[in-house]
Structures are given as structure tokens and as C-alpha cells.
Amino acid sequence: MRLSRFFLPTLKETPAEAQIVSHRLMLRAGMIRQSSAGIYSWLPLGFRVLKKIEQIVREEQDRIGQEMLMPTIQPADLWRESGRYDAYGPEMLRITDRHERDMLYGPTNEEQITQIFRDSVRSYRDLPKMLYHIQWKFRDEVRPRFGVMRGREFLMKDAYSFDLDYNEARHSYNQQFIAYLRTFQRMALKAIPMQAESGPIGGDMSHEFVILAETGESEIGCHKDYLGMDWTAAGIDYASDLQPIIDGFTAKYAATDDKRDAKAEKALAKDLVTGRAIEVGHIFYFGKKYSKAMNAIVTGPDGNDVTVEMGSYGIGVSRLVGAVIEASHDDAGIIWPEPVAPFKVGIINLKPGDKACDKACEDTYDNLVQSGIEVLYDDREARAGAKFADMDLIGLPWQVVVGPRGIEKGLVEIKGRKSGERQEISILSAVNRLTS
Ligand code: ATP
Ligand code: MG
């Protein structure tokens, strides 16, 4: 992609309305623009990152479930069946259609998926089922703020499990637990699973996955060992008993908000870490809450009716874009981890119009693109300083700087955004380095 053609409205000034660094950087880097409170347009640069994150979430979910797509607008009657239409309160955006029918913009999809399931599944033989979608949600939050971190309209992955009994439901829950570790690990995030509020049914099957950050909205307490923990759960056989692995990851104290325990925290003494955190995902077992209210029943092996066991599993896809930036930036701008970067490489032409520079840039660009690398080529007529600043701001992992002095010697400069290290090497070596 040539930057002269790419829509990248970067800002030099820090927008006054943005209180946290990720929001500031997303506005400055031309990733998003606010439409109204908590509602954003995703501009091309931001959209590329959103898609990258969405795709990682999808790939890890596809190992254990099937993707589908449910609507954003739902009929109120569905929510009357579960009793949540009245219970949900003002966070739910309620709409009336031209026939005076009550509708709503879905804040979540338990009712919708339960209806689909109960209308189509009759036998225990069709269990278990793990279904998910990645869809926009609307919650009329009291205080939308921090950009995409607490939006009103936001993109969520929500998965739902249906099982015959508690043990199988636990297995589904454990599968999601591992899938979450893998998902966040792939985004270079240290997301720690913590005991979370489990609602009226109680039990230990509710975990929030959080990233420690000053700007987070949850208060957490955990054992310090979790900070340096290796979350690699690669090579997991999802069909095997996952409980020992989960037990290993949850052996020590880690809790958010309501689940925090003063006694346990006191006992940890110096090993205790407390602070604020960003919730990026939540997995939750709720048994028969919706299946009972909405009659999601199958015939069991003995011919008797069984009300199915359910769980739901959310990931804040759009929130993650902000969360990655909170975890990875410096004074100059964003530092994208490679797996979620909007482009892997940025080429800066310091002297557009200079034949040798133009040719070196074009050659490098063509070579990289042909190798399947995503490249943003800054071919604009602009000051070198402005180009450097923009490239650092948008945070691509690698920069190739092409100027007349280097080109005389056949050299370009390659810079790693994270390390800041620069090296003068030949075009060929640069291409080899970036494609290997
Ligand atoms: P929170 O406690 O932050 O309000 P929640 O517990 O209501 O979140 P869930 O219903 O568990 O959220 O939703 C699943 C995921 O969706 C959350 O873990 C979070 O990452 C994301 N999410 C929830 N609300 C928002 C929001 N207003 N803006 C962006 N992402 C959100
Ligand atoms: Mg939650």
C-alpha cells in the first residue's frame, strides 16, 4: 500500500477528550473517529488491526467450536422468555419497529442462541455443541469512555456451549479456558485468568482474563507468580482431560472485584500484587439458567428429558485493540506486536523524485509484497521529520529508510520499532531479513 493513496489522517496535536494513552494514540494514528459517545468509525489503519485480532480469536475458536452469525437486532419477546427484558435495565437499547413491535439491539446473545438450539436439537446424540459468533453489541453504558475500551457499540466474540451434564459442561469450559490462553498469547498479551463473580449459581467456573494496567477499570489481587507465568498451552489435545492443566493455571490466588478475599490477600503478604486491570475476556458457566427458562431440552440416553447445561464465553475484540496499545507503546507512539500489526513493514522514502531513491523503494516494495509481506510505503512529498514521526506513531514493527546518501553505497537503514535498533544493510539483506 502506498501511503500517498492510503487514508491515514494522523493528528499532531493530542486530542483533549482522550484521557488514556490508547485512546490518544488511536485518534492520533488515524485509527478511529468518534461518531457519538462510545460509538466509533474504524478508519483503514484501525480496521486492519481489528481484523487481525478478530482473525486470531476466530482461529483459536475454530479449534473447539463453529462460527455462525446472529443478528444485532433481536425481538423483545425472546428476552421476555428469560425474564431479562425487564431485568436488563437502561443499558439495553430498546427499539420499536413500524408495526409497534418491541425490538432491541443485542447487548449479548444467550436468548437468541438458546432459541436456535431448542428449535433444532432434540437428542443427547447431538451434544456437545460449541457455537460462536463475532458481532457488534450495544450497551448504553452509563460512562462510555477511554475510546474503544468502554464503548457503547463494540465488537465481541461470544461463544455458547451446550452439554448434557455438569462434567461435560466443565470440559467445554476448560476448552475455552485454554483457547483464551492461546488467543491472548498470540497477541503478545499477558492475560491472567482470575476468579470472577459467578452470579446466583455460584461455583468456581467464572474467570475473567485481565491485563494489568493503570488505566484498567477492574481492581484485582493476585499472586506475583502470575506476572511471569508462561501461558503457552501449545499442542493441547482438546479431547483429553484438561482439568489438570487448568488446575495448574489456577492453583494460586487471583481474583477480581467481588471475588477478592481480604484474608487470602493478607496471607500472601509480600507475594501479593494488587492493582488495576483491563478485562479482555470472560468465561462463564451458568448451568440451566436459560435452558430451563426457555425449554432447551433434549432426550437423554435413557429416554428421559434433560435440560441442557450452558456456558458463555466473551472476548472484547474491539477493546483488545486498545488493550494491546496500553500494553505496548512509548512516547513516540504505538509499538504493534507483529501478529496484530496493520502492516509488518513501513518504507520511508526520504527523497521522493530522486531516481535512485525511488527505484530502491520500488524494488524493496515489490520484493516484499511478492513475498506476501504487508507493506506501507511512505512515498509522500513531505519532510523527513514528519515521515519519521508518523511512522513511529503508527508503530509498524519494521521500518526501511531509504535516503540518497545510503543509496550511493547501495545501503538502506532498517529499524526495529520495538528495540529502536538501526542497521545499514543492502536492499537484498533487508528484504531477506524481513521475509525470513
Ligand atoms: P465490564 O465488566 O468491563 O463492563 P462485562 O463483564 O459487562 O464487562 P461481558 O458481558 O463479560 O462484559 O462481555 C465480554 C467481554 O466484552 C468483556 O470481557 C469485555 O472484554 C468486552 N466488553 C464488555 N463491555 C464492553 C464495552 N462497553 N466496550 C468494549 N468492550 C466491552
Ligand atoms: Mg464480565
Short mmCIF file of C-alpha atoms and ligand atoms in Angstrom, two decimals:
data_model
loop_
_atom_site.label_atom_id
_atom_site.label_comp_id
_atom_site.label_asym_id
_atom_site.label_seq_id
_atom_site.Cartn_x
_atom_site.Cartn_y
_atom_site.Cartn_z
CA MET A 1 0.00 0.00 0.00
CA ARG A 2 1.27 3.44 -0.94
CA LEU A 3 0.78 5.99 1.78
CA SER A 4 0.01 8.68 -0.84
CA ARG A 5 -3.18 6.73 -1.58
CA PHE A 6 -3.91 5.34 1.88
CA PHE A 7 -6.39 7.19 4.09
CA LEU A 8 -4.32 7.94 7.17
CA PRO A 9 -5.47 11.17 8.84
CA THR A 10 -2.85 11.40 11.61
CA LEU A 11 -3.04 14.22 14.16
CA LYS A 12 -0.10 16.20 15.53
CA GLU A 13 -1.99 17.57 18.49
CA THR A 14 -3.13 15.39 21.35
CA PRO A 15 -6.93 15.34 21.33
CA ALA A 16 -8.19 16.90 24.54
CA GLU A 17 -11.06 14.46 25.04
CA ALA A 18 -8.79 11.41 25.30
CA GLN A 19 -7.84 10.55 28.86
CA ILE A 20 -5.78 7.41 28.33
CA VAL A 21 -2.85 6.65 26.10
CA SER A 22 -4.51 4.07 23.86
CA HIS A 23 -7.40 6.41 23.10
CA ARG A 24 -5.00 9.27 22.36
CA LEU A 25 -2.84 7.14 20.11
CA MET A 26 -5.77 5.60 18.25
CA LEU A 27 -7.07 9.07 17.42
CA ARG A 28 -3.64 10.47 16.59
CA ALA A 29 -2.70 7.47 14.43
CA GLY A 30 -5.88 7.87 12.39
CA MET A 31 -7.33 4.53 13.50
CA ILE A 32 -10.74 5.63 14.73
CA ARG A 33 -13.05 8.62 14.78
CA GLN A 34 -15.87 9.16 17.23
CA SER A 35 -19.38 9.28 15.83
CA SER A 36 -21.17 9.88 19.11
CA ALA A 37 -20.39 9.00 22.72
CA GLY A 38 -18.93 5.47 22.80
CA ILE A 39 -19.59 4.88 19.08
CA TYR A 40 -16.71 4.88 16.62
CA SER A 41 -15.90 4.54 12.96
CA TRP A 42 -12.92 2.36 12.22
CA LEU A 43 -10.65 4.00 9.66
CA PRO A 44 -8.47 1.81 7.41
CA LEU A 45 -5.48 1.54 9.76
CA GLY A 46 -7.61 0.72 12.80
CA PHE A 47 -9.80 -1.62 10.82
CA ARG A 48 -6.78 -3.67 9.73
CA VAL A 49 -5.81 -4.21 13.37
CA LEU A 50 -9.38 -5.04 14.37
CA LYS A 51 -9.48 -7.67 11.62
CA LYS A 52 -6.14 -9.15 12.69
CA ILE A 53 -7.33 -9.53 16.27
CA GLU A 54 -10.67 -10.89 15.13
CA GLN A 55 -8.88 -13.47 12.97
CA ILE A 56 -6.69 -14.72 15.83
CA VAL A 57 -9.78 -15.06 18.01
CA ARG A 58 -11.53 -16.92 15.15
CA GLU A 59 -8.67 -19.35 14.52
CA GLU A 60 -8.48 -20.35 18.16
CA GLN A 61 -12.27 -20.66 18.48
CA ASP A 62 -12.43 -22.80 15.33
CA ARG A 63 -10.35 -25.45 17.11
CA ILE A 64 -13.20 -26.05 19.54
CA GLY A 65 -16.36 -24.63 18.01
CA GLN A 66 -18.19 -23.47 14.92
CA GLU A 67 -18.66 -19.92 13.77
CA MET A 68 -22.07 -18.57 12.86
CA LEU A 69 -23.64 -15.12 12.78
CA MET A 70 -26.65 -13.94 14.72
CA PRO A 71 -28.37 -10.59 14.15
CA THR A 72 -27.69 -7.40 16.08
CA ILE A 73 -31.42 -6.63 16.38
CA GLN A 74 -33.47 -9.06 18.42
CA PRO A 75 -37.18 -9.30 19.30
CA ALA A 76 -38.06 -8.30 22.86
CA ASP A 77 -40.28 -11.37 23.25
CA LEU A 78 -37.22 -13.59 23.29
CA TRP A 79 -35.91 -11.68 26.28
CA ARG A 80 -39.29 -11.79 27.97
CA GLU A 81 -38.98 -15.59 27.97
CA SER A 82 -35.79 -15.47 30.03
CA GLY A 83 -37.06 -12.64 32.19
CA ARG A 84 -34.18 -10.41 31.19
CA TYR A 85 -36.17 -7.87 29.18
CA ASP A 86 -37.17 -6.08 32.35
CA ALA A 87 -34.11 -7.09 34.37
CA TYR A 88 -31.56 -5.63 31.97
CA GLY A 89 -32.35 -2.01 32.67
CA PRO A 90 -31.31 1.14 30.82
CA GLU A 91 -28.14 -0.41 29.37
CA MET A 92 -30.32 -2.06 26.78
CA LEU A 93 -31.18 -0.06 23.70
CA ARG A 94 -34.85 -0.63 23.07
CA ILE A 95 -36.36 0.00 19.65
CA THR A 96 -39.88 -0.12 18.24
CA ASP A 97 -40.40 -1.11 14.61
CA ARG A 98 -43.11 0.30 12.28
CA HIS A 99 -45.58 -2.33 13.47
CA GLU A 100 -45.08 -1.22 17.06
CA ARG A 101 -43.19 -4.40 17.87
CA ASP A 102 -40.62 -4.15 20.64
CA MET A 103 -37.12 -4.87 19.45
CA LEU A 104 -33.69 -4.34 20.96
CA TYR A 105 -30.08 -4.02 19.88
CA GLY A 106 -28.45 -7.08 21.43
CA PRO A 107 -26.10 -6.49 24.36
CA THR A 108 -25.40 -10.27 24.29
CA ASN A 109 -26.98 -13.36 22.70
CA GLU A 110 -27.84 -16.05 25.26
CA GLU A 111 -31.55 -15.90 24.46
CA GLN A 112 -31.04 -15.89 20.71
CA ILE A 113 -28.72 -18.91 20.70
CA THR A 114 -30.91 -20.82 23.17
CA GLN A 115 -33.88 -20.36 20.88
CA ILE A 116 -31.93 -21.60 17.87
CA PHE A 117 -30.67 -24.59 19.83
CA ARG A 118 -34.02 -25.63 21.30
CA ASP A 119 -35.76 -25.40 17.92
CA SER A 120 -33.23 -27.70 16.24
CA VAL A 121 -31.65 -30.09 18.72
CA ARG A 122 -33.67 -32.95 20.14
CA SER A 123 -31.29 -35.70 21.19
CA TYR A 124 -28.32 -36.09 23.52
CA ARG A 125 -26.55 -37.56 20.47
CA ASP A 126 -26.25 -34.07 19.05
CA LEU A 127 -24.34 -32.87 22.09
CA PRO A 128 -21.97 -31.30 22.89
CA LYS A 129 -22.25 -28.12 20.82
CA MET A 130 -19.99 -25.09 20.93
CA LEU A 131 -21.22 -22.21 18.77
CA TYR A 132 -19.82 -18.74 18.48
CA HIS A 133 -20.12 -15.52 16.54
CA ILE A 134 -18.24 -12.26 16.28
CA GLN A 135 -20.80 -9.50 16.18
CA TRP A 136 -21.38 -5.92 17.26
CA LYS A 137 -23.09 -5.38 20.56
CA PHE A 138 -24.72 -2.34 22.03
CA ARG A 139 -24.78 -1.45 25.71
CA ASP A 140 -25.88 2.00 26.71
CA GLU A 141 -23.08 2.30 29.28
CA VAL A 142 -23.51 4.98 31.96
CA ARG A 143 -19.99 6.20 31.34
CA PRO A 144 -18.69 5.35 27.90
CA ARG A 145 -15.05 6.38 27.97
CA PHE A 146 -11.47 5.56 27.13
CA GLY A 147 -12.27 5.20 23.45
CA VAL A 148 -12.89 1.63 22.33
CA MET A 149 -12.15 0.30 25.82
CA ARG A 150 -15.60 1.13 27.10
CA GLY A 151 -17.71 1.82 24.09
CA ARG A 152 -21.43 1.66 23.72
CA GLU A 153 -21.19 -0.13 20.38
CA PHE A 154 -18.40 -2.72 20.48
CA LEU A 155 -17.30 -5.90 18.76
CA MET A 156 -17.46 -9.05 20.83
CA LYS A 157 -16.77 -12.70 20.26
CA ASP A 158 -19.37 -14.61 22.20
CA ALA A 159 -19.44 -18.40 22.32
CA TYR A 160 -22.07 -20.63 23.87
CA SER A 161 -21.74 -24.25 24.97
CA PHE A 162 -24.49 -26.84 25.27
CA ASP A 163 -23.82 -30.04 27.19
CA LEU A 164 -25.69 -33.00 28.61
CA ASP A 165 -24.31 -32.87 32.14
CA TYR A 166 -22.10 -30.93 34.51
CA ASN A 167 -18.92 -32.84 33.72
CA GLU A 168 -19.24 -32.23 30.02
CA ALA A 169 -20.08 -28.59 30.65
CA ARG A 170 -16.90 -28.37 32.69
CA HIS A 171 -14.94 -29.82 29.78
CA SER A 172 -16.40 -27.18 27.44
CA TYR A 173 -15.47 -24.51 29.96
CA ASN A 174 -11.93 -25.86 30.19
CA GLN A 175 -11.61 -25.88 26.41
CA GLN A 176 -12.47 -22.19 26.32
CA PHE A 177 -10.04 -21.53 29.16
CA ILE A 178 -7.19 -22.98 27.11
CA ALA A 179 -8.41 -21.31 23.91
CA TYR A 180 -8.26 -17.95 25.73
CA LEU A 181 -4.70 -18.53 26.92
CA ARG A 182 -3.65 -19.35 23.37
CA THR A 183 -5.57 -16.41 21.90
CA PHE A 184 -4.06 -13.74 24.15
CA GLN A 185 -0.61 -15.28 23.96
CA ARG A 186 -0.74 -14.94 20.17
CA MET A 187 -1.38 -11.21 20.59
CA ALA A 188 1.70 -10.97 22.83
CA LEU A 189 -0.54 -10.10 25.78
CA LYS A 190 -0.05 -11.28 29.34
CA ALA A 191 -3.66 -12.00 30.17
CA ILE A 192 -4.11 -13.55 33.59
CA PRO A 193 -7.16 -15.71 34.36
CA MET A 194 -8.74 -14.64 37.63
CA GLN A 195 -11.65 -15.91 39.69
CA ALA A 196 -14.63 -13.71 38.90
CA GLU A 197 -18.14 -13.22 40.17
CA SER A 198 -20.17 -16.26 39.19
CA GLY A 199 -23.66 -14.97 39.87
CA PRO A 200 -26.51 -16.81 41.59
CA ILE A 201 -25.41 -20.38 40.78
CA GLY A 202 -22.03 -19.92 42.46
CA GLY A 203 -19.22 -22.39 41.85
CA ASP A 204 -15.71 -21.81 40.57
CA MET A 205 -16.47 -21.67 36.88
CA SER A 206 -16.20 -17.98 36.14
CA HIS A 207 -12.90 -16.47 35.11
CA GLU A 208 -12.05 -13.06 33.81
CA PHE A 209 -8.92 -12.76 31.71
CA VAL A 210 -7.28 -9.46 32.57
CA ILE A 211 -4.28 -7.40 31.58
CA LEU A 212 -2.64 -5.41 34.33
CA ALA A 213 -2.76 -1.70 33.50
CA GLU A 214 -3.12 1.51 35.48
CA THR A 215 -5.97 2.53 33.21
CA GLY A 216 -7.97 -0.64 33.79
CA GLU A 217 -11.39 -0.45 35.39
CA SER A 218 -11.24 -3.64 37.48
CA GLU A 219 -9.49 -3.93 40.83
CA ILE A 220 -7.53 -7.14 41.14
CA GLY A 221 -5.36 -9.04 43.59
CA CYS A 222 -3.14 -11.96 42.65
CA HIS A 223 -0.04 -13.97 43.48
CA LYS A 224 3.05 -12.37 41.98
CA ASP A 225 4.00 -15.61 40.22
CA TYR A 226 1.22 -14.96 37.71
CA LEU A 227 3.10 -11.99 36.33
CA GLY A 228 5.95 -14.07 34.99
CA MET A 229 3.94 -17.16 34.19
CA ASP A 230 4.37 -18.91 30.85
CA TRP A 231 0.91 -19.27 29.38
CA THR A 232 1.97 -21.36 26.44
CA ALA A 233 -0.58 -24.10 26.21
CA ALA A 234 0.53 -25.15 22.75
CA GLY A 235 -0.04 -28.63 21.45
CA ILE A 236 -3.07 -29.13 23.64
CA ASP A 237 -5.28 -32.06 22.80
CA TYR A 238 -8.72 -30.57 23.34
CA ALA A 239 -10.32 -34.01 23.57
CA SER A 240 -8.17 -35.03 26.53
CA ASP A 241 -8.89 -34.27 30.19
CA LEU A 242 -7.91 -30.61 30.54
CA GLN A 243 -8.62 -30.33 34.25
CA PRO A 244 -5.02 -30.97 35.42
CA ILE A 245 -3.80 -28.18 33.13
CA ILE A 246 -6.48 -25.78 34.34
CA ASP A 247 -5.67 -26.69 37.94
CA GLY A 248 -2.05 -25.79 37.25
CA PHE A 249 -3.02 -22.38 35.92
CA THR A 250 -5.43 -21.65 38.76
CA ALA A 251 -3.56 -23.11 41.74
CA LYS A 252 -2.60 -19.74 43.18
CA TYR A 253 -4.71 -16.81 44.28
CA ALA A 254 -6.00 -14.46 41.57
CA ALA A 255 -9.31 -12.64 41.87
CA THR A 256 -11.14 -9.61 40.51
CA ASP A 257 -13.53 -7.19 42.17
CA ASP A 258 -16.23 -9.01 44.14
CA LYS A 259 -14.23 -12.22 44.35
CA ARG A 260 -11.32 -10.65 46.18
CA ASP A 261 -10.67 -12.12 49.58
CA ALA A 262 -9.01 -9.93 52.23
CA LYS A 263 -7.90 -12.93 54.27
CA ALA A 264 -6.27 -14.69 51.34
CA GLU A 265 -4.56 -11.48 50.30
CA LYS A 266 -3.21 -10.88 53.78
CA ALA A 267 -1.81 -14.40 53.88
CA LEU A 268 0.08 -13.80 50.65
CA ALA A 269 1.96 -10.90 52.27
CA LYS A 270 4.88 -9.95 50.01
CA ASP A 271 3.72 -12.28 47.26
CA LEU A 272 0.57 -10.24 46.73
CA VAL A 273 0.18 -7.96 43.72
CA THR A 274 -2.77 -5.59 43.66
CA GLY A 275 -3.76 -3.03 41.11
CA ARG A 276 -5.97 -2.20 38.22
CA ALA A 277 -6.62 -4.34 35.20
CA ILE A 278 -8.41 -4.40 31.86
CA GLU A 279 -10.89 -7.24 31.38
CA VAL A 280 -10.37 -8.62 27.88
CA GLY A 281 -12.37 -11.81 28.24
CA HIS A 282 -14.80 -13.60 30.49
CA ILE A 283 -15.76 -17.28 30.58
CA PHE A 284 -18.79 -18.26 32.50
CA TYR A 285 -20.74 -21.43 33.33
CA PHE A 286 -24.35 -20.81 34.25
CA GLY A 287 -25.90 -24.28 34.17
CA LYS A 288 -29.59 -24.33 33.31
CA LYS A 289 -30.38 -20.67 33.79
CA TYR A 290 -31.53 -20.06 30.21
CA SER A 291 -32.22 -23.64 29.14
CA LYS A 292 -34.73 -24.03 31.96
CA ALA A 293 -36.48 -20.72 31.37
CA MET A 294 -36.59 -21.28 27.61
CA ASN A 295 -37.12 -25.05 27.46
CA ALA A 296 -33.90 -26.14 25.83
CA ILE A 297 -34.44 -29.84 26.38
CA VAL A 298 -33.04 -32.98 24.74
CA THR A 299 -33.90 -36.63 25.11
CA GLY A 300 -31.24 -38.30 27.23
CA PRO A 301 -29.70 -41.78 26.73
CA ASP A 302 -32.38 -43.32 28.96
CA GLY A 303 -35.23 -41.70 27.05
CA ASN A 304 -35.92 -39.06 29.69
CA ASP A 305 -35.89 -35.33 29.07
CA VAL A 306 -32.71 -33.49 30.04
CA THR A 307 -32.48 -29.73 30.36
CA VAL A 308 -29.11 -28.84 28.85
CA GLU A 309 -26.17 -27.24 30.65
CA MET A 310 -24.83 -24.00 29.22
CA GLY A 311 -21.93 -21.61 29.45
CA SER A 312 -21.00 -18.41 27.66
CA TYR A 313 -17.62 -17.07 26.73
CA GLY A 314 -16.92 -13.48 25.68
CA ILE A 315 -13.90 -11.69 24.28
CA GLY A 316 -13.85 -7.93 23.78
CA VAL A 317 -12.44 -7.84 20.24
CA SER A 318 -12.60 -4.06 19.80
CA ARG A 319 -11.48 -3.47 23.41
CA LEU A 320 -8.41 -5.59 22.66
CA VAL A 321 -7.18 -3.07 20.10
CA GLY A 322 -6.94 -0.51 22.90
CA ALA A 323 -5.61 -3.05 25.38
CA VAL A 324 -2.72 -4.05 23.11
CA ILE A 325 -1.75 -0.38 22.80
CA GLU A 326 -1.96 0.13 26.57
CA ALA A 327 0.47 -2.77 26.90
CA SER A 328 2.78 -1.76 24.06
CA HIS A 329 3.69 1.85 23.30
CA ASP A 330 6.32 4.51 24.01
CA ASP A 331 6.49 8.30 23.89
CA ALA A 332 6.66 8.29 20.09
CA GLY A 333 3.60 6.13 19.56
CA ILE A 334 2.28 2.61 19.20
CA ILE A 335 4.52 -0.46 19.09
CA TRP A 336 2.50 -3.20 17.40
CA PRO A 337 3.33 -6.80 18.19
CA GLU A 338 3.82 -8.39 14.78
CA PRO A 339 0.77 -10.71 14.81
CA VAL A 340 -1.66 -7.79 15.12
CA ALA A 341 0.25 -5.08 13.25
CA PRO A 342 -1.69 -3.32 10.47
CA PHE A 343 1.37 -3.71 8.22
CA LYS A 344 4.60 -5.50 9.04
CA VAL A 345 6.93 -3.06 7.31
CA GLY A 346 6.96 0.67 6.58
CA ILE A 347 9.23 2.02 3.86
CA ILE A 348 10.26 5.65 4.14
CA ASN A 349 11.49 7.35 1.01
CA LEU A 350 13.49 10.35 2.24
CA LYS A 351 13.71 11.88 -1.23
CA PRO A 352 10.79 11.13 -3.50
CA GLY A 353 11.63 12.25 -7.04
CA ASP A 354 15.25 11.19 -6.68
CA LYS A 355 15.66 8.44 -9.25
CA ALA A 356 17.91 6.19 -7.17
CA CYS A 357 15.76 6.53 -4.04
CA ASP A 358 12.54 5.91 -5.94
CA LYS A 359 13.97 2.84 -7.61
CA ALA A 360 15.35 1.39 -4.37
CA CYS A 361 11.99 1.93 -2.67
CA GLU A 362 10.00 0.44 -5.54
CA ASP A 363 12.31 -2.60 -5.70
CA THR A 364 12.11 -3.17 -1.95
CA TYR A 365 8.35 -2.68 -2.01
CA ASP A 366 7.79 -5.08 -4.92
CA ASN A 367 10.06 -7.71 -3.42
CA LEU A 368 8.35 -7.62 -0.05
CA VAL A 369 4.83 -7.57 -1.46
CA GLN A 370 5.65 -10.50 -3.74
CA SER A 371 6.77 -12.43 -0.66
CA GLY A 372 3.38 -11.82 0.91
CA ILE A 373 4.56 -9.17 3.36
CA GLU A 374 2.18 -6.32 4.21
CA VAL A 375 3.99 -3.08 3.47
CA LEU A 376 3.08 0.57 3.82
CA TYR A 377 5.29 2.66 1.56
CA ASP A 378 5.59 6.31 2.53
CA ASP A 379 6.02 7.82 -0.93
CA ARG A 380 4.60 11.21 0.10
CA GLU A 381 6.29 14.52 -0.60
CA ALA A 382 6.87 15.53 3.00
CA ARG A 383 9.64 16.48 5.39
CA ALA A 384 11.77 13.61 6.64
CA GLY A 385 10.97 14.58 10.25
CA ALA A 386 7.24 14.33 9.66
CA LYS A 387 7.63 10.96 7.98
CA PHE A 388 9.71 9.56 10.84
CA ALA A 389 7.20 10.86 13.36
CA ASP A 390 4.21 9.36 11.54
CA MET A 391 5.94 6.01 11.09
CA ASP A 392 6.83 5.82 14.78
CA LEU A 393 3.31 6.92 15.71
CA ILE A 394 1.57 4.18 13.71
CA GLY A 395 4.02 1.68 15.18
CA LEU A 396 4.75 -0.79 12.38
CA PRO A 397 7.24 -3.41 13.63
CA TRP A 398 9.86 -2.66 10.95
CA GLN A 399 10.96 0.46 9.10
CA VAL A 400 13.12 0.60 6.00
CA VAL A 401 14.57 4.07 5.50
CA VAL A 402 15.83 4.91 2.03
CA GLY A 403 17.89 8.09 1.53
CA PRO A 404 20.26 9.44 -1.14
CA ARG A 405 23.41 9.10 0.98
CA GLY A 406 22.90 5.43 1.77
CA ILE A 407 21.74 4.53 -1.70
CA GLU A 408 25.02 5.85 -3.15
CA LYS A 409 26.66 2.98 -1.26
CA GLY A 410 23.80 0.62 -2.07
CA LEU A 411 22.57 0.67 1.53
CA VAL A 412 19.28 1.25 3.30
CA GLU A 413 18.58 1.56 7.00
CA ILE A 414 16.41 -0.96 8.75
CA LYS A 415 14.95 -0.15 12.15
CA GLY A 416 13.07 -2.30 14.61
CA ARG A 417 10.30 -0.20 16.14
CA LYS A 418 10.40 -2.01 19.47
CA SER A 419 14.16 -2.18 20.06
CA GLY A 420 14.91 1.06 18.24
CA GLU A 421 17.96 -0.66 16.77
CA ARG A 422 19.09 0.57 13.36
CA GLN A 423 21.33 -1.12 10.86
CA GLU A 424 22.64 -0.12 7.47
CA ILE A 425 22.43 -3.06 5.10
CA SER A 426 21.97 -3.78 1.42
CA ILE A 427 18.49 -3.88 -0.06
CA LEU A 428 18.84 -7.59 -0.62
CA SER A 429 19.78 -8.26 3.01
CA ALA A 430 16.90 -6.06 4.18
CA VAL A 431 14.43 -7.99 2.06
CA ASN A 432 15.88 -11.31 3.24
CA ARG A 433 15.69 -10.23 6.83
CA LEU A 434 12.07 -9.12 6.57
CA THR A 435 10.88 -12.16 4.64
CA SER A 436 12.61 -14.82 6.72
P1 ATP B 1 -17.27 -4.91 32.09
O1 ATP B 1 -17.14 -5.53 33.46
O2 ATP B 1 -15.97 -4.36 31.54
O3 ATP B 1 -18.41 -3.97 31.95
P2 ATP B 1 -18.82 -7.15 31.32
O4 ATP B 1 -18.45 -8.06 32.43
O5 ATP B 1 -20.10 -6.48 31.34
O6 ATP B 1 -17.63 -6.10 31.12
P3 ATP B 1 -19.11 -9.32 29.47
O7 ATP B 1 -20.58 -9.34 29.40
O8 ATP B 1 -18.40 -10.36 30.25
O9 ATP B 1 -18.62 -7.89 29.94
O10 ATP B 1 -18.55 -9.19 27.98
C1 ATP B 1 -17.46 -9.94 27.46
C2 ATP B 1 -16.32 -9.04 27.07
O11 ATP B 1 -16.75 -7.95 26.25
C3 ATP B 1 -15.65 -8.36 28.25
O12 ATP B 1 -14.70 -9.23 28.84
C4 ATP B 1 -15.02 -7.16 27.61
O13 ATP B 1 -13.74 -7.50 27.08
C5 ATP B 1 -15.94 -6.81 26.47
N1 ATP B 1 -16.78 -5.65 26.81
C6 ATP B 1 -17.80 -5.60 27.68
N2 ATP B 1 -18.34 -4.37 27.73
C7 ATP B 1 -17.63 -3.60 26.85
C8 ATP B 1 -17.73 -2.25 26.43
N3 ATP B 1 -18.64 -1.42 26.93
N4 ATP B 1 -16.85 -1.81 25.49
C9 ATP B 1 -15.92 -2.65 24.97
N5 ATP B 1 -15.80 -3.93 25.32
C10 ATP B 1 -16.65 -4.42 26.25
MG MG B 2 -17.53 -9.74 32.68
#
